[in-house]
Amino acid sequence: MSLHLSHDFGVWVAALLTLFIFSFLYKDNPFYKFAEHLFVGVSAGYYIILNFWTVVVPNLWDPLLQVFSGRAGAPFAASLGDYRGWLLLPGLLGLLLFTRLFGRIGWLSRWSLALIIGVYAGLKTTGFAQGDFVAQLQGSLQPLWGRGLAADLSAVVFTVGLISSMLFFFFSREHKGALGAVSRVGIVFLMVSFGAGYGYTVMSRVSLLIGRFQYLIGDWLGIR
Amino acid sequence: MKREFPLFVTAAVGLFMILSFFVPHQAVSVPADFLQQSAVIVVAFGYVLGGANVLRVNFDGIYRRRPDWPYKLVLAGSLLATLAIGAIEGRGFQSEGTRFMWIYDQVYSPMSATMFALLAFFIASAAFRAFRIRTLEAGLLALAAMLVMLGRVPIGNAWTQWLPEPVRLQGIQEWIMDIPQNAAKRAILIGAALGVMATGLRVILGIERSYLSGED
Amino acid sequence: MGALRSLEKLDRRWIFLVVGLLVLFPLLWPLDLPLYVSPPVQAYHDAIAELPDGCTVLVSCDYDPASRPELVPMTETTLRQLFDKRCKVVATVLWNGGAGLVDQVLRGVGEEKQRVYGVDYINLGYKAGNEAVMVLMGQGIASAFPRDNSGLPTRGFPIMREVRDYSSFPLLVSISAGYPGTKEYVQQVQGRFHIPMVAGVTAVSAPEFYPYLQTGQLRGMLGGMAGAAEYEKLRREKGTATQGMDAQSMAHVFIALCIVLGNVVQWTRRRRDAA
């Protein structure tokens, strides 16, 4: 095993910032605070620039410039994917969002929010209905026998778990008697599910740490 | 105009988007596509607004010399520097070798990754100090967690290699994920779908108005 | 008993130190523990292997640098498998923090496999809008992404000549860290446009996608770094995911021990207080 320190200034900057953030594990300190604030500032600047050059300019500015410089034909003759002068509407709504920063005319931003909320409410309603409701109910209708003992037992356990877990979330009646008994079975399945989720969460968090150590060992210290 | 017009817009746009799911005719699909394009553009403006708000809040903190104001200076300075570099670099700001991409590769990317890497330490500490098994249900949760944690990594299979495949830790872990975990997750998915559909319809029909925050 | 008493007041920084060392040592001195390929990973690999050679595939990489250790190895191995089949790749990014990272990954593997940008693969870059972008792509990929990641007009590239909308792709590969990502693609695209789909996801979100696997909405799935490592094994590669699995094993054993030990310590303390 040998050490080959990186000669790249950028790698040293990245490594030092990484160590500044790790220093929080000992206790809060000025190095961590500096790195934290630097991160927030750079992130905010990055998001603004990214959205400006990848959405506002190509999807709004460029088409409008083409229309009003006469290169695109009739300004309001729209077709699928080519909305020409109609793009003035989202442009105006986008600018109206900034009225939130000024108290007295802040209510104008609600018009922009109304468009966003309407589009996403519509998309989410149909998306969840199709992908999470209909398809999942369809997939739950499986044969409970005829595929071998192990598969049949698993199918029965699955169906019992599904029905009991769904009934646990039925709060219109008190969980007493038969409903109470079934709900308690549902709790067992839900606890197993949360435990599995916890196990996978641990795996995910540890993976992130492994990634940083791989960077420090490999790219910065060059240990081979 | 302050409340009624936005409610009308939400209702009209929302219902139109639902209609577009069922009607492929271009009289519906072209306006629906335009509405989605518009939403994409307005959301992008929203990110710019968010950044402007961060600047406003931090400039205020610097001006009033609030505690930690030197750090707010670092924040505002780095934000403005990133903005300036990105603006100067133009459309090709993400091309290889640009100063903007240097900031992304050596400042944003490593710090973003490290912030989340800290969680590994805290999850271990919480497992020792806060994970308390006081009931049967908590015990089940812990047992499932440990079986999945050990079964998902190579060491679990190495320890139980001498057992038949279905009862090795890997096999048990797979059965837990495919059957009981799957059943409960599906129940949660279906329940959540019902909730989202109900909330979506409430928002579209104007019953749910919390997004119109503020007076008036 | 004295040891258990001292554990009651244990400073959590000792736990941090042990975690750090247990992750560090296997990275420096690998244990080479054997990997076992799970069925969802095998299904992911097979779904790509069954594609016709030379077809065009949509790969949506929706993550940022925070998920790099889990999702970049998956992306790289997926791209290698696709390029080995001479498939063309159209990549999109729906997470604003991921645009630069995905471009590096794509170009890195593209150069390794000697593929030409704009002919064999293209990075359409980032677009804000979450689900709205996904549905927008259903009407036209080029109109949703008029410019690529470098700011050049999309329609000018040879690879985009035969790409219209989702019907141009026999498979959608979604590699995602959360919202927007795989779940939204299943809801908005898979059902509506009937495009077969496979997914690579972070471990924290993997359990919620098992229902989609069982219904066939997802043909295969890679879950977290373990899934990426198993996929590397299938492809006979030894990437960063495989190298990380020994450290993962040690950390998991330690955390399982923490759960047990923490409860033993609490139980003995309660018994002592009751007595």
XYZ file of C-alpha atoms in Angstrom:
715
model
C 0.000 0.000 0.000
C 1.424 3.422 -0.941
C 0.394 7.067 -0.706
C 0.074 9.262 -3.821
C -1.265 12.641 -2.733
C -3.287 14.460 -5.362
C -1.690 17.465 -7.068
C -5.060 18.864 -8.138
C -5.950 22.066 -6.229
C -9.656 21.320 -6.720
C -9.353 17.894 -5.081
C -7.652 19.490 -2.063
C -10.459 22.069 -1.808
C -13.064 19.280 -1.963
C -11.207 17.143 0.595
C -10.772 20.021 3.041
C -14.430 21.006 2.775
C -15.320 17.334 3.392
C -13.179 17.299 6.546
C -14.680 20.624 7.693
C -18.142 19.043 7.566
C -16.979 15.840 9.288
C -15.560 17.994 12.104
C -19.158 18.525 13.245
C -19.048 14.973 14.633
C -16.660 16.157 17.335
C -18.593 19.338 18.009
C -20.020 22.416 16.265
C -17.171 24.703 15.231
C -16.336 27.651 12.917
C -14.956 25.368 10.171
C -18.244 23.474 9.955
C -20.280 26.696 10.052
C -18.166 28.175 7.262
C -18.609 25.067 5.089
C -22.340 24.913 5.817
C -22.953 28.529 4.807
C -20.715 28.201 1.761
C -22.732 25.141 0.697
C -26.070 26.951 1.034
C -24.824 29.960 -0.907
C -23.305 27.924 -3.734
C -26.393 25.664 -3.929
C -28.775 28.616 -4.208
C -26.636 30.254 -6.891
C -26.333 26.955 -8.765
C -30.112 26.360 -8.770
C -30.815 29.867 -10.065
C -28.294 29.628 -12.913
C -29.357 26.108 -13.831
C -33.047 26.936 -14.061
C -32.332 30.151 -15.941
C -30.167 28.619 -18.674
C -31.970 25.255 -18.977
C -35.613 26.317 -18.738
C -36.229 30.074 -18.858
C -33.944 30.718 -21.840
C -34.574 27.682 -24.132
C -38.261 27.103 -23.283
C -39.395 30.748 -23.000
C -36.918 33.367 -24.183
C -35.692 31.700 -27.393
C -39.179 30.884 -28.803
C -40.480 34.380 -27.938
C -37.423 35.978 -29.536
C -38.037 33.949 -32.703
C -41.701 34.986 -32.809
C -41.226 38.688 -32.219
C -38.270 38.987 -34.555
C -40.529 37.657 -37.305
C -38.671 34.381 -37.868
C -41.427 32.013 -36.784
C -44.486 33.080 -38.759
C -47.827 34.084 -37.238
C -47.218 34.891 -33.535
C -50.300 33.139 -32.107
C -50.682 30.238 -34.545
C -49.813 27.487 -32.043
C -49.450 23.757 -32.656
C -48.350 20.848 -30.466
C -44.994 21.767 -28.920
C -44.803 25.143 -30.696
C -46.694 27.776 -28.697
C -45.053 30.955 -29.992
C -46.666 34.123 -28.632
C -48.825 32.173 -26.162
C -45.656 31.705 -24.108
C -46.119 35.309 -22.966
C -48.686 33.937 -20.520
C -46.348 31.651 -18.534
C -43.658 34.317 -18.801
C -45.965 36.844 -17.186
C -47.102 34.352 -14.539
C -43.455 33.560 -13.759
C -42.703 37.244 -13.212
C -45.825 37.621 -11.068
C -44.326 35.058 -8.654
C -41.813 37.713 -7.618
C -44.621 39.911 -6.263
C -44.470 37.652 -3.178
C -41.449 39.661 -2.133
C -43.538 42.856 -1.998
C -46.256 42.695 0.673
C -48.990 44.879 -0.832
C -49.081 43.269 -4.274
C -48.117 39.774 -3.069
C -51.625 38.447 -3.805
C -50.816 38.557 -7.544
C -48.503 35.554 -7.068
C -51.582 33.458 -6.288
C -52.449 33.472 -9.996
C -49.119 31.774 -10.753
C -49.558 29.339 -7.877
C -53.081 28.546 -9.093
C -51.672 27.361 -12.436
C -49.007 25.195 -10.759
C -51.447 23.748 -8.234
C -54.056 23.036 -10.895
C -51.635 21.229 -13.220
C -50.055 19.117 -10.481
C -53.338 18.340 -8.729
C -54.690 17.034 -12.012
C -51.549 15.039 -12.823
C -51.248 13.560 -9.343
C -54.924 12.561 -9.123
C -54.838 10.548 -12.330
C -51.293 9.271 -11.733
C -52.057 7.871 -8.298
C -55.377 6.477 -9.490
C -53.735 4.614 -12.369
C -50.370 3.609 -10.899
C -51.057 3.175 -7.194
C -54.721 2.282 -6.997
C -55.982 0.367 -10.044
C -52.699 -1.374 -10.888
C -52.014 -2.332 -7.275
C -55.535 -3.734 -6.745
C -55.178 -5.655 -10.000
C -51.836 -7.073 -8.883
C -53.307 -8.178 -5.568
C -55.726 -10.596 -7.284
C -53.522 -13.664 -7.331
C -54.338 -17.402 -7.067
C -54.120 -18.785 -3.531
C -53.595 -22.434 -4.518
C -52.267 -24.595 -7.302
C -48.696 -23.312 -7.495
C -46.992 -25.553 -4.950
C -47.108 -25.525 -1.133
C -44.508 -22.791 -0.543
C -45.955 -20.422 -3.150
C -49.525 -21.039 -1.949
C -48.602 -20.385 1.689
C -46.788 -17.198 0.711
C -49.811 -16.056 -1.327
C -52.124 -16.674 1.641
C -49.785 -14.798 4.003
C -49.575 -11.948 1.474
C -53.351 -11.686 1.095
C -53.951 -11.843 4.849
C -51.287 -9.180 5.349
C -52.733 -6.889 2.680
C -56.312 -7.073 3.923
C -55.419 -6.776 7.602
C -53.061 -3.835 6.976
C -55.712 -2.026 4.939
C -58.288 -2.621 7.654
C -55.890 -1.188 10.246
C -56.229 2.158 8.454
C -60.043 2.058 8.581
C -60.754 4.520 11.378
C -64.474 5.082 10.788
C -65.207 2.323 13.315
C -63.560 1.634 16.651
C -61.069 -1.225 16.513
C -63.015 -3.661 18.653
C -64.184 -7.229 18.186
C -63.438 -8.767 14.782
C -62.096 -5.494 13.347
C -59.840 -5.119 16.376
C -58.445 -8.631 15.972
C -57.797 -8.145 12.258
C -56.177 -4.738 12.934
C -53.774 -6.334 15.407
C -52.737 -8.801 12.703
C -52.270 -5.811 10.408
C -50.014 -4.151 12.975
C -47.729 -7.207 12.872
C -47.296 -6.848 9.106
C -46.827 -3.088 9.377
C -44.129 -3.512 12.031
C -42.296 -6.008 9.811
C -42.548 -3.517 6.961
C -41.185 -0.654 9.090
C -38.368 -2.871 10.318
C -37.423 -3.758 6.738
C -37.559 -0.061 5.881
C -35.255 0.727 8.805
C -32.788 -1.917 7.627
C -32.692 -0.482 4.115
C -32.357 3.060 5.505
C -29.294 1.975 7.496
C -27.838 0.492 4.290
C -28.454 3.738 2.415
C -26.851 5.985 5.037
C -23.796 3.757 5.420
C -23.366 3.721 1.624
C -23.082 7.495 1.603
C -20.296 7.357 4.194
C -18.514 4.649 2.212
C -18.644 6.916 -0.850
C -16.965 9.810 0.971
C -14.254 7.583 2.412
C -13.629 6.117 -1.054
C -13.127 9.674 -2.338
C -10.760 10.654 0.477
C -8.728 7.440 0.217
C -8.734 7.170 -3.573
C -8.878 10.648 -5.103
C -7.226 12.722 -2.348
C -4.691 10.478 -0.617
C -4.245 8.162 -3.598
C -3.790 5.088 -1.388
C -3.309 2.041 -3.601
C -59.709 38.692 -8.133
C -57.646 37.993 -5.051
C -59.189 34.613 -4.132
C -61.960 33.795 -6.597
C -59.894 34.103 -9.762
C -57.077 31.800 -8.521
C -59.679 29.272 -7.329
C -61.310 29.371 -10.749
C -57.938 28.907 -12.493
C -57.063 25.925 -10.274
C -60.432 24.318 -10.928
C -60.370 24.872 -14.681
C -56.755 23.782 -15.149
C -57.083 20.790 -12.805
C -60.234 19.485 -14.481
C -58.687 19.976 -17.889
C -55.609 17.962 -16.859
C -57.836 15.120 -15.636
C -59.797 15.277 -18.903
C -56.572 15.074 -20.930
C -55.819 11.705 -19.317
C -58.943 10.231 -20.940
C -59.331 12.226 -24.183
C -56.503 11.908 -26.749
C -58.070 14.345 -29.261
C -55.815 17.298 -30.090
C -58.496 19.785 -28.989
C -57.645 18.581 -25.471
C -54.066 17.322 -25.820
C -52.617 20.538 -27.309
C -53.951 22.892 -24.564
C -53.006 20.301 -21.903
C -49.480 20.141 -23.305
C -49.345 23.963 -23.264
C -50.461 24.024 -19.624
C -47.710 21.568 -18.696
C -45.122 23.632 -20.577
C -46.375 26.700 -18.716
C -46.109 24.908 -15.362
C -42.510 23.898 -16.185
C -41.619 27.527 -16.927
C -43.364 28.941 -13.844
C -41.696 26.322 -11.589
C -38.303 27.389 -12.974
C -39.113 30.993 -12.051
C -39.977 29.642 -8.604
C -36.410 28.382 -8.113
C -35.098 31.827 -9.078
C -37.531 33.351 -6.567
C -36.250 30.981 -3.878
C -32.690 32.095 -4.473
C -33.713 35.765 -4.394
C -35.454 35.168 -1.065
C -32.344 33.545 0.423
C -30.379 36.671 -0.556
C -32.998 38.991 0.903
C -33.119 37.173 4.258
C -29.332 37.010 4.581
C -28.730 40.627 3.521
C -31.192 41.605 6.229
C -29.233 39.529 8.763
C -25.933 41.116 7.710
C -27.356 44.665 7.831
C -28.806 44.166 11.303
C -25.609 42.415 12.509
C -27.559 39.368 13.688
C -25.586 36.560 15.453
C -23.378 34.644 12.996
C -23.578 37.539 10.500
C -20.020 36.889 9.187
C -21.208 33.456 8.066
C -24.194 35.071 6.341
C -21.641 37.203 4.505
C -19.965 33.977 3.326
C -23.365 32.704 2.163
C -24.317 35.856 0.300
C -20.846 36.240 -1.186
C -20.716 32.668 -2.473
C -24.245 32.980 -3.895
C -23.415 36.163 -5.783
C -20.077 34.782 -7.002
C -21.774 31.629 -8.337
C -24.448 33.762 -10.017
C -21.883 36.020 -11.640
C -19.758 33.136 -12.931
C -22.802 31.290 -14.264
C -24.167 34.395 -15.962
C -20.831 35.182 -17.648
C -20.349 31.607 -18.815
C -23.624 31.642 -20.764
C -25.413 28.647 -22.307
C -22.312 26.467 -22.227
C -21.981 26.854 -18.462
C -22.072 23.069 -17.978
C -19.430 22.271 -20.571
C -16.260 20.549 -19.404
C -13.585 22.841 -17.983
C -15.752 25.866 -17.175
C -15.331 27.688 -13.860
C -18.979 26.957 -13.060
C -18.384 23.226 -13.390
C -15.284 23.579 -11.164
C -17.522 25.042 -8.458
C -20.013 22.198 -9.020
C -17.335 19.456 -8.918
C -15.108 20.713 -6.109
C -17.492 22.663 -3.849
C -21.178 21.769 -4.340
C -20.832 18.069 -5.117
C -18.493 17.001 -2.267
C -20.318 19.065 0.353
C -23.716 17.779 -0.730
C -22.450 14.208 -0.444
C -20.737 14.768 2.910
C -23.768 16.404 4.541
C -25.719 13.198 3.942
C -22.764 10.967 4.874
C -22.983 12.384 8.429
C -26.271 10.504 8.793
C -24.445 7.153 8.952
C -22.865 8.171 12.241
C -26.108 9.464 13.700
C -28.063 6.352 12.719
C -25.513 4.180 14.557
C -25.665 6.414 17.625
C -29.473 6.390 17.557
C -29.501 2.577 17.252
C -27.637 2.366 20.570
C -29.245 5.238 22.496
C -32.814 5.493 21.202
C -33.950 2.136 19.748
C -35.951 0.791 22.674
C -37.741 -2.582 22.534
C -40.506 -2.269 25.112
C -43.409 -4.017 23.343
C -43.930 -7.073 21.161
C -44.493 -4.844 18.128
C -41.201 -3.010 18.699
C -39.498 -6.373 19.047
C -40.936 -7.487 15.712
C -39.691 -4.262 14.131
C -36.209 -4.800 15.551
C -36.112 -8.457 14.477
C -37.198 -7.610 10.928
C -34.655 -4.778 10.818
C -31.782 -7.005 11.901
C -32.739 -9.856 9.550
C -32.912 -7.439 6.605
C -29.719 -5.581 7.586
C -27.701 -8.786 7.874
C -29.385 -10.611 5.009
C -28.801 -7.844 2.489
C -25.007 -7.797 2.866
C -22.470 -10.528 1.970
C -21.600 -11.335 5.590
C -25.123 -12.618 6.236
C -24.819 -15.175 3.469
C -21.276 -16.082 4.557
C -22.448 -16.879 8.112
C -25.380 -19.050 6.948
C -23.856 -20.710 3.886
C -24.083 -24.114 5.581
C -27.915 -23.889 5.718
C -30.281 -24.767 2.819
C -30.789 -21.747 0.525
C -34.377 -20.796 1.548
C -33.399 -20.508 5.247
C -30.136 -18.654 4.785
C -30.225 -15.020 5.921
C -30.392 -13.896 2.289
C -33.369 -16.164 1.590
C -35.202 -15.062 4.738
C -34.533 -11.429 3.878
C -35.909 -11.916 0.356
C -39.054 -13.620 1.689
C -39.616 -10.783 4.180
C -39.298 -8.194 1.389
C -41.494 -10.128 -1.096
C -44.326 -11.182 1.202
C -45.064 -9.455 4.551
C -43.231 -6.202 3.750
C -44.775 -6.085 0.283
C -48.283 -6.671 1.657
C -48.037 -3.846 4.176
C -46.400 -1.469 1.669
C -49.145 -2.177 -0.858
C -51.787 -1.449 1.774
C -50.063 1.859 2.513
C -49.784 2.614 -1.241
C -53.488 1.982 -1.833
C -54.484 4.012 1.228
C -52.186 6.865 0.235
C -53.547 6.775 -3.330
C -57.076 7.177 -2.008
C -55.881 10.087 0.132
C -54.100 11.794 -2.762
C -57.098 11.383 -5.072
C -59.391 12.847 -2.419
C -57.031 15.750 -1.686
C -56.507 16.410 -5.401
C -60.236 16.639 -5.973
C -60.637 18.860 -2.879
C -57.982 21.249 -4.207
C -59.460 21.299 -7.719
C -62.996 21.880 -6.433
C -61.826 24.696 -4.172
C -62.625 22.965 -0.860
C -58.948 22.905 0.120
C -57.559 26.462 -0.099
C -54.459 26.438 2.094
C -52.213 27.243 -0.891
C -53.848 30.703 -1.020
C -51.960 31.700 2.118
C -52.332 35.103 3.755
C -55.230 37.480 4.403
C -57.838 38.629 1.847
C -21.800 -5.435 35.092
C -19.309 -2.603 35.443
C -18.912 -2.577 31.670
C -22.661 -2.297 31.175
C -22.825 0.566 33.690
C -20.157 2.503 31.857
C -22.053 1.952 28.589
C -25.061 3.776 30.081
C -23.150 7.058 29.946
C -21.244 6.354 26.733
C -20.340 9.506 24.795
C -21.781 9.083 21.309
C -18.503 10.228 19.768
C -17.014 6.825 20.650
C -19.758 5.239 18.542
C -18.906 7.665 15.694
C -15.252 6.626 15.936
C -16.023 2.909 15.817
C -18.336 3.380 12.807
C -15.650 5.371 11.029
C -12.970 2.750 11.659
C -15.234 -0.188 10.724
C -16.004 1.490 7.387
C -12.412 2.580 6.744
C -10.518 -0.678 7.406
C -12.317 -2.919 4.851
C -11.755 -0.217 2.222
C -8.013 -0.393 2.871
C -7.851 -4.165 3.531
C -10.711 -5.872 1.611
C -12.280 -9.017 3.039
C -13.618 -10.189 -0.369
C -16.852 -11.551 1.069
C -18.847 -13.402 -1.640
C -21.817 -11.642 -3.256
C -25.091 -13.360 -4.046
C -27.318 -12.042 -6.848
C -30.952 -11.439 -5.837
C -33.928 -11.985 -8.187
C -34.836 -8.282 -8.743
C -31.243 -7.554 -9.841
C -31.208 -10.581 -12.151
C -34.497 -9.378 -13.649
C -33.045 -5.884 -14.231
C -30.056 -7.360 -16.019
C -32.227 -9.709 -18.091
C -34.632 -6.935 -19.147
C -31.710 -5.047 -20.688
C -30.092 -8.222 -22.113
C -33.352 -9.053 -23.955
C -33.446 -5.711 -25.782
C -32.812 -5.828 -29.528
C -29.235 -4.787 -30.336
C -28.921 -1.254 -31.639
C -32.211 0.056 -30.232
C -32.537 3.432 -28.496
C -33.184 3.463 -24.754
C -34.323 6.310 -22.512
C -32.278 6.562 -19.322
C -33.576 9.066 -16.790
C -30.937 9.825 -14.142
C -32.763 11.652 -11.372
C -30.303 12.095 -8.538
C -27.705 14.469 -7.154
C -24.204 14.047 -5.682
C -25.632 13.013 -2.301
C -26.669 9.648 -3.820
C -23.467 9.191 -5.800
C -22.122 6.050 -4.034
C -25.362 4.130 -4.647
C -26.568 5.350 -8.017
C -23.460 6.251 -10.057
C -22.172 2.629 -10.060
C -25.621 1.500 -11.259
C -25.647 4.123 -13.996
C -22.156 3.220 -15.185
C -22.842 -0.520 -15.308
C -26.182 0.059 -17.072
C -24.524 2.256 -19.689
C -21.787 -0.348 -20.255
C -24.360 -3.097 -20.755
C -26.314 -0.906 -23.181
C -23.235 0.195 -25.116
C -22.012 -3.422 -25.336
C -25.291 -4.203 -27.106
C -24.639 -1.205 -29.397
C -27.771 0.435 -28.010
C -28.135 4.206 -28.192
C -28.850 6.171 -25.024
C -30.991 9.268 -24.562
C -30.403 10.604 -21.042
C -32.480 13.109 -19.086
C -32.101 14.616 -15.619
C -34.994 15.832 -13.474
C -32.993 16.723 -10.334
C -31.357 20.121 -10.496
C -28.337 19.017 -8.468
C -27.539 16.136 -10.796
C -27.030 17.727 -14.197
C -23.255 18.036 -13.987
C -22.697 14.670 -12.338
C -24.802 12.745 -14.864
C -22.976 14.429 -17.731
C -19.617 13.340 -16.313
C -20.828 9.755 -15.853
C -22.292 9.579 -19.346
C -19.260 11.034 -21.071
C -16.895 8.910 -18.974
C -18.520 5.632 -20.010
C -19.071 6.931 -23.537
C -15.341 7.580 -23.944
C -14.438 4.260 -22.334
C -16.640 2.423 -24.856
C -15.587 4.737 -27.713
C -19.084 5.994 -28.404
C -19.727 9.298 -30.154
C -21.776 12.031 -28.478
C -24.803 12.996 -30.512
C -24.679 9.763 -32.526
C -24.580 6.970 -29.931
C -25.733 8.911 -26.877
C -27.010 12.314 -25.865
C -27.522 14.116 -22.578
C -30.673 16.222 -22.829
C -29.804 17.730 -19.463
C -32.016 19.055 -16.710
C -35.563 20.361 -16.911
C -37.615 21.736 -13.997
C -41.229 20.609 -13.668
C -41.167 17.093 -12.197
C -44.180 15.084 -13.425
C -45.169 17.772 -15.920
C -41.910 17.159 -17.802
C -42.550 13.416 -17.841
C -45.977 13.871 -19.416
C -44.620 16.573 -21.737
C -42.083 14.097 -23.105
C -45.028 11.933 -24.110
C -45.952 14.528 -26.708
C -42.422 15.015 -27.948
C -38.977 14.526 -26.437
C -37.337 17.294 -28.490
C -40.044 19.852 -27.693
C -39.672 19.174 -23.955
C -35.861 19.443 -24.276
C -35.178 21.906 -27.118
C -31.501 22.125 -26.090
C -29.120 19.527 -24.725
C -26.993 19.798 -21.588
C -24.381 21.923 -23.392
C -26.973 24.356 -24.740
C -26.953 23.034 -28.341
C -30.216 22.522 -30.283
C -31.446 18.965 -29.712
C -32.985 18.426 -33.142
C -29.577 18.894 -34.785
C -28.142 15.626 -33.429
C -28.298 12.417 -35.519
C -29.497 10.321 -32.547
C -32.629 12.467 -32.233
C -33.721 11.955 -35.850
C -35.598 8.779 -35.002
C -36.707 9.819 -31.523
C -40.227 11.232 -31.292
C -41.804 10.312 -27.957
C -41.964 7.334 -25.599
C -43.005 5.034 -28.446
C -39.459 5.378 -29.813
C -38.037 3.477 -26.815
C -38.485 -0.259 -26.039
C -37.353 0.373 -22.455
C -37.244 3.162 -19.902
C -34.460 2.953 -17.324
C -35.161 5.139 -14.307
C -32.284 5.646 -11.877
C -33.577 7.840 -9.116
C -32.975 9.059 -5.577
C -36.529 10.151 -4.758
C -38.957 12.776 -6.010
C -39.271 13.214 -8.935
C -38.179 9.805 -10.123
C -39.206 6.182 -10.426
C -42.546 6.453 -8.630
C -43.658 9.351 -10.824
C -42.493 7.549 -13.980
C -44.557 4.503 -12.963
C -47.620 6.674 -12.281
C -47.411 9.092 -15.187
C -45.553 7.244 -17.916
C -45.510 3.470 -17.493
C -49.281 3.119 -17.235
C -50.226 5.906 -19.641
C -47.764 5.225 -22.433
C -47.268 1.452 -21.841
C -43.492 1.538 -21.896
C -41.611 -1.296 -20.123
C -39.561 -0.010 -17.217
C -36.709 -0.998 -14.945
C -35.402 1.030 -12.024
C -32.304 1.642 -9.950
C -33.113 3.303 -6.649
C -31.479 4.235 -3.358
C -31.802 1.698 -0.555
C -33.935 4.041 1.524
C -36.651 4.043 -1.149
C -36.260 0.452 -2.406
C -38.867 -1.173 -0.095
C -41.666 1.013 -1.464
C -41.037 -0.250 -5.019
C -41.501 -3.961 -4.257
C -45.274 -3.657 -4.934
C -44.462 -2.289 -8.406
C -42.084 -5.222 -9.021
C -44.744 -7.726 -8.092
C -47.366 -6.191 -10.417
C -44.892 -6.027 -13.320
C -44.972 -2.230 -13.501
C -41.232 -2.578 -12.922
C -39.533 -5.445 -14.732
C -36.462 -5.362 -12.493
C -34.892 -3.271 -9.768
C -31.512 -2.436 -8.276
C -31.777 -1.402 -4.616
C -28.950 0.628 -3.144
C -25.252 -0.140 -3.134
C -25.929 -3.865 -2.612
C -28.038 -3.952 -5.769
C -25.341 -2.084 -7.673
C -22.688 -4.540 -6.422
C -24.765 -7.565 -7.445
C -25.273 -6.017 -10.891
C -21.499 -5.476 -11.174
C -21.010 -9.147 -10.312
C -23.416 -10.199 -13.084
C -21.482 -8.043 -15.507
C -18.134 -9.351 -14.159
C -17.030 -5.869 -13.147
C -15.396 -4.826 -9.877
C -16.556 -1.246 -9.399
C -16.883 1.004 -6.368
C -20.116 -0.680 -5.263
C -18.441 -4.110 -4.990
C -15.487 -2.536 -3.172
C -17.843 -0.964 -0.658
C -19.771 -4.111 0.329
C -17.223 -5.335 2.887
C -17.426 -1.998 4.692
C -21.218 -2.190 4.424
C -21.162 -5.638 6.055
C -19.041 -4.452 8.996
C -21.201 -1.393 9.593
C -24.417 -3.427 9.509
C -23.088 -5.947 12.015
C -22.037 -3.107 14.324
C -25.406 -1.349 14.107
C -27.262 -4.614 14.786
C -25.000 -5.043 17.814
C -25.789 -1.474 18.913
C -29.510 -2.254 18.890
C -29.018 -5.378 21.005
C -26.460 -3.835 23.371
C -28.456 -0.648 23.826
C -31.476 -2.648 24.929
C -29.431 -4.928 27.202
C -27.960 -1.850 28.911
C -31.426 -0.314 29.361
C -32.906 -3.595 30.631
C -30.191 -4.070 33.272
C -30.569 -0.462 34.374
C -34.334 -0.856 34.799
C -33.821 -4.083 36.759
C -31.289 -2.363 38.965
C -33.602 0.621 39.577
C -36.556 -1.695 40.330
C -34.443 -3.624 42.846
